[in-house]
mmCIF file of C-alpha atoms in Angstrom:
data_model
loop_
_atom_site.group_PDB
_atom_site.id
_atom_site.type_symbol
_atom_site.label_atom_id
_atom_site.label_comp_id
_atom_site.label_asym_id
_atom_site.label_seq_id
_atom_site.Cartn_x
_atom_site.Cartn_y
_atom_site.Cartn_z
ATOM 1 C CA UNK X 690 26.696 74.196 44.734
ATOM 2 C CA UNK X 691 29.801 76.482 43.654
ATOM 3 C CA UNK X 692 29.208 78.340 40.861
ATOM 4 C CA UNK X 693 31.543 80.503 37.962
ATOM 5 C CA UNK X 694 30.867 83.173 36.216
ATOM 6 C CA UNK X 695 31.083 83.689 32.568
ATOM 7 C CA UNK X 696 30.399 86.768 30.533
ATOM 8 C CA UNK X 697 28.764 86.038 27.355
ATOM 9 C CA UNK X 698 29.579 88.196 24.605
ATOM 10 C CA UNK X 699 26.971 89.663 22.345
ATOM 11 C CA UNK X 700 24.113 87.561 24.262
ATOM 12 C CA UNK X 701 26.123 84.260 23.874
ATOM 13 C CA UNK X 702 27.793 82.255 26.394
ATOM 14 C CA UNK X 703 31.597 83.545 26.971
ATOM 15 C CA UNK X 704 34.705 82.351 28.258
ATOM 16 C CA UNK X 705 35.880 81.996 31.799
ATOM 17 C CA UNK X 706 37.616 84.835 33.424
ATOM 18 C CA UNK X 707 40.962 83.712 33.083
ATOM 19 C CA UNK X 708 40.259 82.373 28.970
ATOM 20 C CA UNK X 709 42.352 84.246 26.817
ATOM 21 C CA UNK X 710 40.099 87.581 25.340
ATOM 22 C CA UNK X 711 39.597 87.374 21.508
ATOM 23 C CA UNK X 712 42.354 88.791 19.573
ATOM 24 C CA UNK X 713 44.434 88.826 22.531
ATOM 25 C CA UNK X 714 47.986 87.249 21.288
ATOM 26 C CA UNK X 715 47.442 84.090 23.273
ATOM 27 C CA UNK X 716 44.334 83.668 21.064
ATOM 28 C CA UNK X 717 45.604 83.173 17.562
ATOM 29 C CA UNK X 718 42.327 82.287 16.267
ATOM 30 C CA UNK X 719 39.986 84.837 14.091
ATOM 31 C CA UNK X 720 37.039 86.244 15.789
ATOM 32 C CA UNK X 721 33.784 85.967 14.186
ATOM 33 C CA UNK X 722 32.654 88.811 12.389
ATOM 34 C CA UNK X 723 29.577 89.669 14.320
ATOM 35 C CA UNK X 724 31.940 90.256 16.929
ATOM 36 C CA UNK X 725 33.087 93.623 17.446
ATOM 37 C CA UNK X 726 36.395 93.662 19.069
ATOM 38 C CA UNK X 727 36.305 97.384 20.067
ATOM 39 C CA UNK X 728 33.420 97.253 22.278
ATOM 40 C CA UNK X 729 33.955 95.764 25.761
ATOM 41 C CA UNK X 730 31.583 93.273 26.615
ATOM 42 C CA UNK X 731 28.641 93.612 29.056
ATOM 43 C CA UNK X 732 29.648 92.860 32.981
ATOM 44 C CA UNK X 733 25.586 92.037 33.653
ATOM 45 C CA UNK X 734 25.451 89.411 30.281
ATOM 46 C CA UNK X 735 26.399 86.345 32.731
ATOM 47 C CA UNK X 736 25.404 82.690 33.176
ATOM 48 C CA UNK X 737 25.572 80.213 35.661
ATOM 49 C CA UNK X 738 27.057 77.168 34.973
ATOM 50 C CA UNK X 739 27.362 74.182 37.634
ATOM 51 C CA UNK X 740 31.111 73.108 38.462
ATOM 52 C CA UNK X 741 31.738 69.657 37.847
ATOM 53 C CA UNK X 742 32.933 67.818 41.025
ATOM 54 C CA UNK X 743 33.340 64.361 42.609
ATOM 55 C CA UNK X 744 34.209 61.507 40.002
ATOM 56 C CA UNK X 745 34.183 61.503 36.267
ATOM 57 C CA UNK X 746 30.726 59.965 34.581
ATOM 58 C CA UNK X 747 31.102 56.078 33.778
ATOM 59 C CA UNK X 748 31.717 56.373 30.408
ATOM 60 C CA UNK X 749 29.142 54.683 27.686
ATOM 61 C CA UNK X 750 29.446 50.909 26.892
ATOM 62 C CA UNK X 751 31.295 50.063 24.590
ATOM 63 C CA UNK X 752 29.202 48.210 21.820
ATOM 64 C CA UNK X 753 31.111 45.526 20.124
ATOM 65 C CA UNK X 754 29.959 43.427 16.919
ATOM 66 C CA UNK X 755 27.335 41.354 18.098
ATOM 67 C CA UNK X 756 25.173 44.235 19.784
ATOM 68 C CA UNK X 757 23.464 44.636 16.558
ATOM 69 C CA UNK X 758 22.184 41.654 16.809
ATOM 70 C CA UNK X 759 20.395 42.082 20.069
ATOM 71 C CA UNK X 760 23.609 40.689 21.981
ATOM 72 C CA UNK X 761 23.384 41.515 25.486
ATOM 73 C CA UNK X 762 26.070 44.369 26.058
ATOM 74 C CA UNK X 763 28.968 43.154 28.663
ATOM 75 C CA UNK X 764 28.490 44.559 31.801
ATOM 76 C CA UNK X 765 31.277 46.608 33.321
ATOM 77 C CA UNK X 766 33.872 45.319 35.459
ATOM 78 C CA UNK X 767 32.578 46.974 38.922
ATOM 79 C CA UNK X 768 35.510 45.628 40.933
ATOM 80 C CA UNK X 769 32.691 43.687 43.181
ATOM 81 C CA UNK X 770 33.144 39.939 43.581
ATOM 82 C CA UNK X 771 31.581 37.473 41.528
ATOM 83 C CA UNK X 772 29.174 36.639 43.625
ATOM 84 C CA UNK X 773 27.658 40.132 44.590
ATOM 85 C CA UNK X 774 27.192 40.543 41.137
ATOM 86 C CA UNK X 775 24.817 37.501 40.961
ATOM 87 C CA UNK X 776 27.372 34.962 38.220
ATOM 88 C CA UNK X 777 27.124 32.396 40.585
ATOM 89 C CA UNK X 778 26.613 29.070 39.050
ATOM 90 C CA UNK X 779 23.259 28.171 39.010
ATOM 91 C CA UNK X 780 22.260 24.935 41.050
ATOM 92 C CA UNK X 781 21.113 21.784 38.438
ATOM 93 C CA UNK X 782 17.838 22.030 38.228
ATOM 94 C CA UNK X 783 15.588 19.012 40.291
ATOM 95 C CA UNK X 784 14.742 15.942 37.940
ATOM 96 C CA UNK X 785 11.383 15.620 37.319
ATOM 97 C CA UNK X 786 8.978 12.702 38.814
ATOM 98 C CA UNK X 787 9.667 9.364 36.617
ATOM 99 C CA UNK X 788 13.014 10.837 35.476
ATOM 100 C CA UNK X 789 16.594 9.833 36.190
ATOM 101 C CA UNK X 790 19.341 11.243 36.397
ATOM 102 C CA UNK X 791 22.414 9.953 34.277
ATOM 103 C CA UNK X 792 25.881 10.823 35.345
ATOM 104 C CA UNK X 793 27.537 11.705 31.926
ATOM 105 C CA UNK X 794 31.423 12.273 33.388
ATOM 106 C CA UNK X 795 33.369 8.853 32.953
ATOM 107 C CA UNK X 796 33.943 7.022 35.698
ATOM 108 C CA UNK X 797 36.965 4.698 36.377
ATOM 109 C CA UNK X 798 36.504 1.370 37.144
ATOM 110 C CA UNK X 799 39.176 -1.830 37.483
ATOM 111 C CA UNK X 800 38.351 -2.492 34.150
ATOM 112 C CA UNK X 801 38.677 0.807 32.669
ATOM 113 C CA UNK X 802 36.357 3.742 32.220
ATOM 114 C CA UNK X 803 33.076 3.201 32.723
ATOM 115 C CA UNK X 804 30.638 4.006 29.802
ATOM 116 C CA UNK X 805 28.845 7.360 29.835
ATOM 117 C CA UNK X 806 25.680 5.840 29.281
ATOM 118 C CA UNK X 807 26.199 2.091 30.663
ATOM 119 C CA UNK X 808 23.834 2.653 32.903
ATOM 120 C CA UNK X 809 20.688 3.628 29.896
ATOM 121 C CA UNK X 810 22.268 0.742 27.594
ATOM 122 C CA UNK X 811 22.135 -2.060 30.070
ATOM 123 C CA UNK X 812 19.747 -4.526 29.389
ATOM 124 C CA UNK X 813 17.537 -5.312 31.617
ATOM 125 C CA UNK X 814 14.370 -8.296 31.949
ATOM 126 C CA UNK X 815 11.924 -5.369 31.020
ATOM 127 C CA UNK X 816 14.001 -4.456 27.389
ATOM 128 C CA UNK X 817 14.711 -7.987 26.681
ATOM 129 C CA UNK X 818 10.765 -8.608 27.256
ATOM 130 C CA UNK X 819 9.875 -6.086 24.809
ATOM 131 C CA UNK X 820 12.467 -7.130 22.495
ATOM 132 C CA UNK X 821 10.905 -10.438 22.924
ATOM 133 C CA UNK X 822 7.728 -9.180 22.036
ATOM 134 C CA UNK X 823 8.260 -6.880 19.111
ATOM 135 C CA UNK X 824 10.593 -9.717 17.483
ATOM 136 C CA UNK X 825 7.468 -12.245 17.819
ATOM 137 C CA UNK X 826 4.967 -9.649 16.782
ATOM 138 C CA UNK X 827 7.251 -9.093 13.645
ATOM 139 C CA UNK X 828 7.088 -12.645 12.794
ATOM 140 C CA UNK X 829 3.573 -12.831 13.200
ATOM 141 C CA UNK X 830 2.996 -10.207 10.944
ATOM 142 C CA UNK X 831 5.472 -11.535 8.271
ATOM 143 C CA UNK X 832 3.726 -14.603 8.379
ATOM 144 C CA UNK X 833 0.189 -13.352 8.060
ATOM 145 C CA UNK X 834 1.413 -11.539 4.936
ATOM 146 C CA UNK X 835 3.090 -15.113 3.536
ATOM 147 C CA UNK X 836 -0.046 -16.445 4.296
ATOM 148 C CA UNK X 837 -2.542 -13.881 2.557
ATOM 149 C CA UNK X 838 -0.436 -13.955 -0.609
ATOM 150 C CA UNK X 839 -0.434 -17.641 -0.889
ATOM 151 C CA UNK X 840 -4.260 -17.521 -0.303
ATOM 152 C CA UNK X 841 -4.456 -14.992 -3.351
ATOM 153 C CA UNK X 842 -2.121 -17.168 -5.424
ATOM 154 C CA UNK X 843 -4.624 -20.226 -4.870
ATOM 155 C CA UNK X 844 -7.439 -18.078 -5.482
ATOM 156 C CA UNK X 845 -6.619 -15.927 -7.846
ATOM 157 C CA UNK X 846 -3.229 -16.688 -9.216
ATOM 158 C CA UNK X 847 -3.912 -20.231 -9.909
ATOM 159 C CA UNK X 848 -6.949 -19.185 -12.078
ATOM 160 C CA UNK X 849 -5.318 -17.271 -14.882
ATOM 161 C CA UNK X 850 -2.295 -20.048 -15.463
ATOM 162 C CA UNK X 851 -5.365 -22.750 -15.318
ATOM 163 C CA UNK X 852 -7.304 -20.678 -18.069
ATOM 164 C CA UNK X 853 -4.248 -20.640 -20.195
ATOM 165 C CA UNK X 854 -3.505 -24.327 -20.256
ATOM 166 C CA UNK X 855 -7.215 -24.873 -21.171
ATOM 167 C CA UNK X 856 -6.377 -22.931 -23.826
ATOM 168 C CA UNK X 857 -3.871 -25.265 -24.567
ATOM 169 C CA UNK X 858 -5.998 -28.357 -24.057
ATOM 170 C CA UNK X 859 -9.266 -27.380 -26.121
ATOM 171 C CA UNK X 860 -6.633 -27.056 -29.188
ATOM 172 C CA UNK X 861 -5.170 -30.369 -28.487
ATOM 173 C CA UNK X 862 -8.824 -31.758 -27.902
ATOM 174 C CA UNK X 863 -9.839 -30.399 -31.326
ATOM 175 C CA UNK X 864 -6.805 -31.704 -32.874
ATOM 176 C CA UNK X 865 -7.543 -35.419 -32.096
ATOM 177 C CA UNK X 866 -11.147 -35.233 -32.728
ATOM 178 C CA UNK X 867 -10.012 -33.613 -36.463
ATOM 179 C CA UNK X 868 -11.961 -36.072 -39.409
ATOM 180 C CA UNK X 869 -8.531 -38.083 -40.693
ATOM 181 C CA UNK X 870 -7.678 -36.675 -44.435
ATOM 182 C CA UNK X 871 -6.238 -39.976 -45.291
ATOM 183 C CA UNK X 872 -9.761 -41.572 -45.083
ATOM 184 C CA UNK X 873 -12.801 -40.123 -47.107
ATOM 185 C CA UNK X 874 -16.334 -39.455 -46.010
ATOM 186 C CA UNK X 875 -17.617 -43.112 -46.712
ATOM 187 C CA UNK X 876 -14.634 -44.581 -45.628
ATOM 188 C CA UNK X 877 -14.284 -46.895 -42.786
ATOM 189 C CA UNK X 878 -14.306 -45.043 -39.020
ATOM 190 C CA UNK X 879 -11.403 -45.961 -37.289
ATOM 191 C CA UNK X 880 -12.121 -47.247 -33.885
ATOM 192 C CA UNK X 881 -10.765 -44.649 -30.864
ATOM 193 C CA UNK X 882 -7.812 -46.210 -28.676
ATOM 194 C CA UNK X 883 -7.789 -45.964 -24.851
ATOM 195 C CA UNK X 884 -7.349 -42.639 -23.156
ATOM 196 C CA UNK X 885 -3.531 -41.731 -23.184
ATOM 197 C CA UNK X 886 -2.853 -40.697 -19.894
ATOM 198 C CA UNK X 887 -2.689 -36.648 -19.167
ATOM 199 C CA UNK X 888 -3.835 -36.426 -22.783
ATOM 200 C CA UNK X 889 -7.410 -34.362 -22.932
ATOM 201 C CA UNK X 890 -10.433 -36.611 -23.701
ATOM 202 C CA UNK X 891 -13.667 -34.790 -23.606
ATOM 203 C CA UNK X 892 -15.329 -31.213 -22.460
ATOM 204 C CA UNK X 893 -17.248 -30.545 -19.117
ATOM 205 C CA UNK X 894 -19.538 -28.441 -18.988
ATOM 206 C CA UNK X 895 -21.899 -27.215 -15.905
ATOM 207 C CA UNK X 896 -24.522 -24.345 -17.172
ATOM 208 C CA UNK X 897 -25.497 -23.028 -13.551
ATOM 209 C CA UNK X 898 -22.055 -22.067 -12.547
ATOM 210 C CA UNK X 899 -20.557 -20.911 -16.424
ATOM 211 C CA UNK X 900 -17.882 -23.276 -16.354
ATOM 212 C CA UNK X 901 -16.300 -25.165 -19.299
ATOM 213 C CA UNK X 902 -12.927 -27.326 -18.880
ATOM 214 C CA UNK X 903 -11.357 -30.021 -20.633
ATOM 215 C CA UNK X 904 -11.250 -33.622 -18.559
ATOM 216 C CA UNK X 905 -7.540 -35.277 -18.769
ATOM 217 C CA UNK X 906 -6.729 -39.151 -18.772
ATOM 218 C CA UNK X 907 -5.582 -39.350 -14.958
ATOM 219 C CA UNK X 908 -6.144 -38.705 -11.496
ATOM 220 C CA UNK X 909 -2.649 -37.697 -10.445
ATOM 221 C CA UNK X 910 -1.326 -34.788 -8.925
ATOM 222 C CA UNK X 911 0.065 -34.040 -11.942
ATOM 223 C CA UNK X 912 -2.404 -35.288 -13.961
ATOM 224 C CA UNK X 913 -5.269 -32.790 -12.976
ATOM 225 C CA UNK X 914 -3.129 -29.770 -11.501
ATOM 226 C CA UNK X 915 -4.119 -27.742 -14.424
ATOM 227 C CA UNK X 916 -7.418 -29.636 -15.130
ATOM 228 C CA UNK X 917 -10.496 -32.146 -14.079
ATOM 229 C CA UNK X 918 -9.075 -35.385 -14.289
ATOM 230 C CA UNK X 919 -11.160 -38.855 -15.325
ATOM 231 C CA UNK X 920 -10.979 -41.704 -13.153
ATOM 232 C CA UNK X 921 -8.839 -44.423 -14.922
ATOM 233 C CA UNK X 922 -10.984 -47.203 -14.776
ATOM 234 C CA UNK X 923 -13.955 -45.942 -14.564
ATOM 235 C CA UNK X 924 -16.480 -45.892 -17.723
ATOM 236 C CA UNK X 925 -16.660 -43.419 -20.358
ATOM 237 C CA UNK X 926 -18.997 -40.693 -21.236
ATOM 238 C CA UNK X 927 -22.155 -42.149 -22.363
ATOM 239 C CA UNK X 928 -21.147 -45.844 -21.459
ATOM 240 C CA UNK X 929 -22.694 -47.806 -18.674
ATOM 241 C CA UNK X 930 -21.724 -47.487 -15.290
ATOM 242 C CA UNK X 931 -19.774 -44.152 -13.635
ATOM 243 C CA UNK X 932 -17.655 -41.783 -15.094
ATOM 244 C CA UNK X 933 -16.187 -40.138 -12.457
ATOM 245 C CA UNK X 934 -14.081 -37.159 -12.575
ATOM 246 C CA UNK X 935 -12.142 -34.864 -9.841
ATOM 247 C CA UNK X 936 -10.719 -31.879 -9.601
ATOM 248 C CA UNK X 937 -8.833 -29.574 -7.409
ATOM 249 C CA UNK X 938 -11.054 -26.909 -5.298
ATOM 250 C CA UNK X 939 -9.458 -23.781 -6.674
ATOM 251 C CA UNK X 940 -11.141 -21.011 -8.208
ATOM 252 C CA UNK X 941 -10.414 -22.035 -11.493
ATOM 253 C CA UNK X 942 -12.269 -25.291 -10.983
ATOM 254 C CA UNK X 943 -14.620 -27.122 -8.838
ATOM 255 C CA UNK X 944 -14.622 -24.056 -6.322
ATOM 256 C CA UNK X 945 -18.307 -23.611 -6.456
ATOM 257 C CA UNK X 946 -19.376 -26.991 -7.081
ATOM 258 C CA UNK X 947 -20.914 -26.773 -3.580
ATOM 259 C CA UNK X 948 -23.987 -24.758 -5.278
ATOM 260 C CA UNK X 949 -25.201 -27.528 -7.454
ATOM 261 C CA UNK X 950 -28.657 -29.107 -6.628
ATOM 262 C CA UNK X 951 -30.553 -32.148 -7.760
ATOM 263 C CA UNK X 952 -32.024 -31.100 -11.402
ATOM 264 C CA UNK X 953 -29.114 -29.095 -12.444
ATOM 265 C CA UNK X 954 -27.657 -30.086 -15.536
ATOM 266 C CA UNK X 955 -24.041 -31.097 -16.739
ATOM 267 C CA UNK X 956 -22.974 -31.304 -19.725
ATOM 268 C CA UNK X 957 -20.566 -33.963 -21.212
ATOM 269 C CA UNK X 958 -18.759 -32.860 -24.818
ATOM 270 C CA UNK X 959 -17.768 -36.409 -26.923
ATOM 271 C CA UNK X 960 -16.420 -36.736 -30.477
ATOM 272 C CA UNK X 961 -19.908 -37.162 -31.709
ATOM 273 C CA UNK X 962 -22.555 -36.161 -29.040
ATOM 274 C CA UNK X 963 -23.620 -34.170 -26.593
ATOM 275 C CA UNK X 964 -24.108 -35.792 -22.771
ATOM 276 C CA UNK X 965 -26.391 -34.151 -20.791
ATOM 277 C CA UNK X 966 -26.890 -35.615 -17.041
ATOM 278 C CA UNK X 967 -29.221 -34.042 -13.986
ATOM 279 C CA UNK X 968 -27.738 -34.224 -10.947
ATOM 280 C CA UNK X 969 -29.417 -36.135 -8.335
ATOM 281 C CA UNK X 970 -27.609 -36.718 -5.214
ATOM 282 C CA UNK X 971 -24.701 -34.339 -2.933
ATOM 283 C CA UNK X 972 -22.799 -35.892 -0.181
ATOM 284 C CA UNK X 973 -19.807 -35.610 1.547
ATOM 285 C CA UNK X 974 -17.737 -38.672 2.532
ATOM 286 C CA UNK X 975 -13.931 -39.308 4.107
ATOM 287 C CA UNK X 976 -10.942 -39.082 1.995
ATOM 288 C CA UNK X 977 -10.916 -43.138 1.888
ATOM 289 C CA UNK X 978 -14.238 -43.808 0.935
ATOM 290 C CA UNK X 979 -13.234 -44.678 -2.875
ATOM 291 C CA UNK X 980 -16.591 -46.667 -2.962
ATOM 292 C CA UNK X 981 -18.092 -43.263 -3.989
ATOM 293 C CA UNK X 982 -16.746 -43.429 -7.514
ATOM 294 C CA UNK X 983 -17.792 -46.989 -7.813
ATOM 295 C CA UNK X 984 -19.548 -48.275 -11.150
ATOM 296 C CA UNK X 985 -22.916 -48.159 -8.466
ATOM 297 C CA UNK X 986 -21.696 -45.319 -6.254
ATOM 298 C CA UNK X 987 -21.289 -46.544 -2.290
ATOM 299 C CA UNK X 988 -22.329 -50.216 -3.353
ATOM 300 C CA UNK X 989 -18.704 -51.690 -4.594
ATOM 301 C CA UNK X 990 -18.836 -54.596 -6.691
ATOM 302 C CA UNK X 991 -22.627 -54.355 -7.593
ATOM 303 C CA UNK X 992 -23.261 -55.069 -11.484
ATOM 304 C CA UNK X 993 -24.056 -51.318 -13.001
ATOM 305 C CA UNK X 994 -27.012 -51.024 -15.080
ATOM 306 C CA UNK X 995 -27.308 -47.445 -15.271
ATOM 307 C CA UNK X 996 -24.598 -44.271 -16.900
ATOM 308 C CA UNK X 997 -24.031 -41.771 -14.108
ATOM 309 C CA UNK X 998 -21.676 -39.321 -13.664
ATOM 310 C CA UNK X 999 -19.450 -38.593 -9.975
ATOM 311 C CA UNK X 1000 -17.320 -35.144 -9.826
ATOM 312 C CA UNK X 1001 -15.483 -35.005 -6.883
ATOM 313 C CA UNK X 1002 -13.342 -32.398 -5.120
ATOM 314 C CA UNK X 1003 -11.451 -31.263 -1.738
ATOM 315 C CA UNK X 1004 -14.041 -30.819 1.417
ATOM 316 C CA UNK X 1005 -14.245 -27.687 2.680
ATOM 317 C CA UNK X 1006 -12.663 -24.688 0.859
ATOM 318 C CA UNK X 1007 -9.250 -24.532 1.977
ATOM 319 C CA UNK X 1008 -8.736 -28.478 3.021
ATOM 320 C CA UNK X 1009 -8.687 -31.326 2.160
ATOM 321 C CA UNK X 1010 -9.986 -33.828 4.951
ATOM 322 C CA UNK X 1011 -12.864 -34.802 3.779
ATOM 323 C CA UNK X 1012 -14.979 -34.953 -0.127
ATOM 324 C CA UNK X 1013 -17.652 -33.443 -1.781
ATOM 325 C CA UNK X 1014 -19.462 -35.717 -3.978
ATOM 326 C CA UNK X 1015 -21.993 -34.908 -6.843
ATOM 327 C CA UNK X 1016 -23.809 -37.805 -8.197
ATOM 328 C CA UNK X 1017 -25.820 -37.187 -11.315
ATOM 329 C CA UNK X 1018 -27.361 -39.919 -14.209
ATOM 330 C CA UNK X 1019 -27.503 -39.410 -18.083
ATOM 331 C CA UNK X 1020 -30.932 -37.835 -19.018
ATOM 332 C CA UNK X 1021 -30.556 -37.550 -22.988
ATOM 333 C CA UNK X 1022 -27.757 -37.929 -25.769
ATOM 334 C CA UNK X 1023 -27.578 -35.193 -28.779
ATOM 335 C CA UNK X 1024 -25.734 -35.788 -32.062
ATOM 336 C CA UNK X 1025 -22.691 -32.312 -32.361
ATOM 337 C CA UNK X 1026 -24.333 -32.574 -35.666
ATOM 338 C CA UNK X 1027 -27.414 -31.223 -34.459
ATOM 339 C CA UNK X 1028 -25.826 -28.324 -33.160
ATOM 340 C CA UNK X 1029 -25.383 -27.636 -28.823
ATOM 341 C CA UNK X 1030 -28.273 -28.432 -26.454
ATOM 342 C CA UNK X 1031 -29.983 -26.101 -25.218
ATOM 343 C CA UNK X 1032 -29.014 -26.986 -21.585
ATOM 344 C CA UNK X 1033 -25.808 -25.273 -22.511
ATOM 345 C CA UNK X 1034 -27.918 -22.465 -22.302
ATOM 346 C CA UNK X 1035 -28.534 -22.802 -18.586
#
């Protein structure tokens, strides 16, 4: 490798052969003062220094802005071709098993450009089955809710507005049965009219299931919708023959009416007594067998010689296609006087 050869002044590096010396006139610059510029400097103080040939370095890479960021720097320009330099475009990669491939460019048809994704958007039997079957599923679901909260309305729901319009009834009960102010103690009793129709006319009470209501003049939908209704032409509490009485099978009424068994008591509230009646007979007949709330139960036109009392109600929970009967006959009468029975008790 060529060489040059540079005396170094006072044990330092010097200039070339052909620099200008220090303090020459060519060098206008001041000498530094551990230099002394009368001495001549030392022919065997030399060092070897390698002569640059061939081509200039590459210079450093330029950083721009986003090299700070760990950005890539750009690589230099080489002068090779693009594809020695490996920027070929890479080949789309392979679609996957169960995949499919979309073209995404527009593509003209007669009757314009084609959708870019026509071809994922078309219906086809498979979407309009599920469609099918998520709409119907929906329904079904929708319905099954409808159908739970009118199940908790009958229950539950139906209870507390029947409770208040008891409420109602017991005040308008114990408003008729009031003694009349006009007439004193020893004066004449004034003889009770017929039952007004969806007017209240006496209490029901049944001990084994803690039930109270007030019996209404009527058996019409209206009539007993918000309580036990009596039988028009059937007898009265206490009287011979059957008061019968029905009611809805709801929660708030004859819901449990089911659980009654011969011996259990029922209590019948008057204007003057107490009626109490063990049941003796539970049966369960057709929606047309009226005969059941005969004056002789299931023996129509049959001269009555007994007082019994027939609650009936929807047959089973929920419906209405057949009836539950309860049959039960008048054990003792109390005077109110006396104070409550003590079947009331349970």
């Amino acid at each position: 490798m060529p060489t040059a050869i540079i005396p170094a002044v006072g044990g330092r590096p010097g200039r070339a052969a052909d620099a200008p010396r220090p303090g020459s006139p060519a060098d206008s610059r001041p000498l530094p003062p551990d230099v002394d510029q009368g001495r001549s400097a030392d022919p065997a103080a030399t060092a070897l220094i390698p002569a640059v040939t061939g081509r200039r370095p590459a210079a450093a890479p330029t950083m721009d802005s986003t090299a700070l960021m760990g950005a890539v720097p750009p690589v230099p320009d080489t002068g090779e071709p693009a594809d020695a330099q490996g920027d070929s475009p890479a080949e789309p990669p392979r679609p996957r098993r169960g995949e499919r491939v979309v073209q995404l460019r527009p593509e003209q048809t007669g009757e314009g450009y084609k959708s870019v994704y026509s071809e994922l958007t078309r219906p086809s039997l498979a979407s309009r089955l599920r469609t099918g079957i998520r709409v119907a599923g929906e329904v079904l679901i929708t319905f099954g809710l409808v159908v739970l909260l009118f199940a908790g309305y009958e229950i539950w729901g139906k209870s507390v507005i029947v409770d208040a319009r008891q409420d109602d009834l017991n005040s308008q009960l114990t408003q008729a049965w009031a003694p009349d102010p006009t007439v004193g103690p020893t004066g004449p009793t004034k003889k009770p009219g017929p039952p007004v129709e969806g007017k209240p006319i006496a209490g029901l009470y049944i001990p084994k299931l803690d039930k109270h209501w007030i019996v209404v003049e009527g058996v019409t939908p209206k009539d007993i919708r918000y309580a036990p209704g009596h039988y028009p032409k059937s007898a009265l509490p206490g009287e011979v023959g059957n008061f019968a009485v029905a009611g809805h099978r709801i929660q708030a009424t004859f819901w449990r009416l089911d659980e009654l068994n011969s011996g259990d008591n029922i209590v019948v509230e008057g204007k003057t007594e107490w009626y109490v009646y063990k049941v003796y007979q539970s049966h369960i007949v057709k929606p047309y067998q009226v005969e059941a709330v005969a004056p002789v139960p299931m023996k129509p036109g049959v001269k009555p010689t007994e007082k019994l009392l027939t609650l009936t109600t929807c047959n089973p929970k929920f419906d209405n296609y057949q009836r539950l009967i309860i049959h039960a006959r008048l054990d003792h009468v109390q005077a109110k006087s006396a104070g409550p029975p003590a079947e009331l008790e349970g």
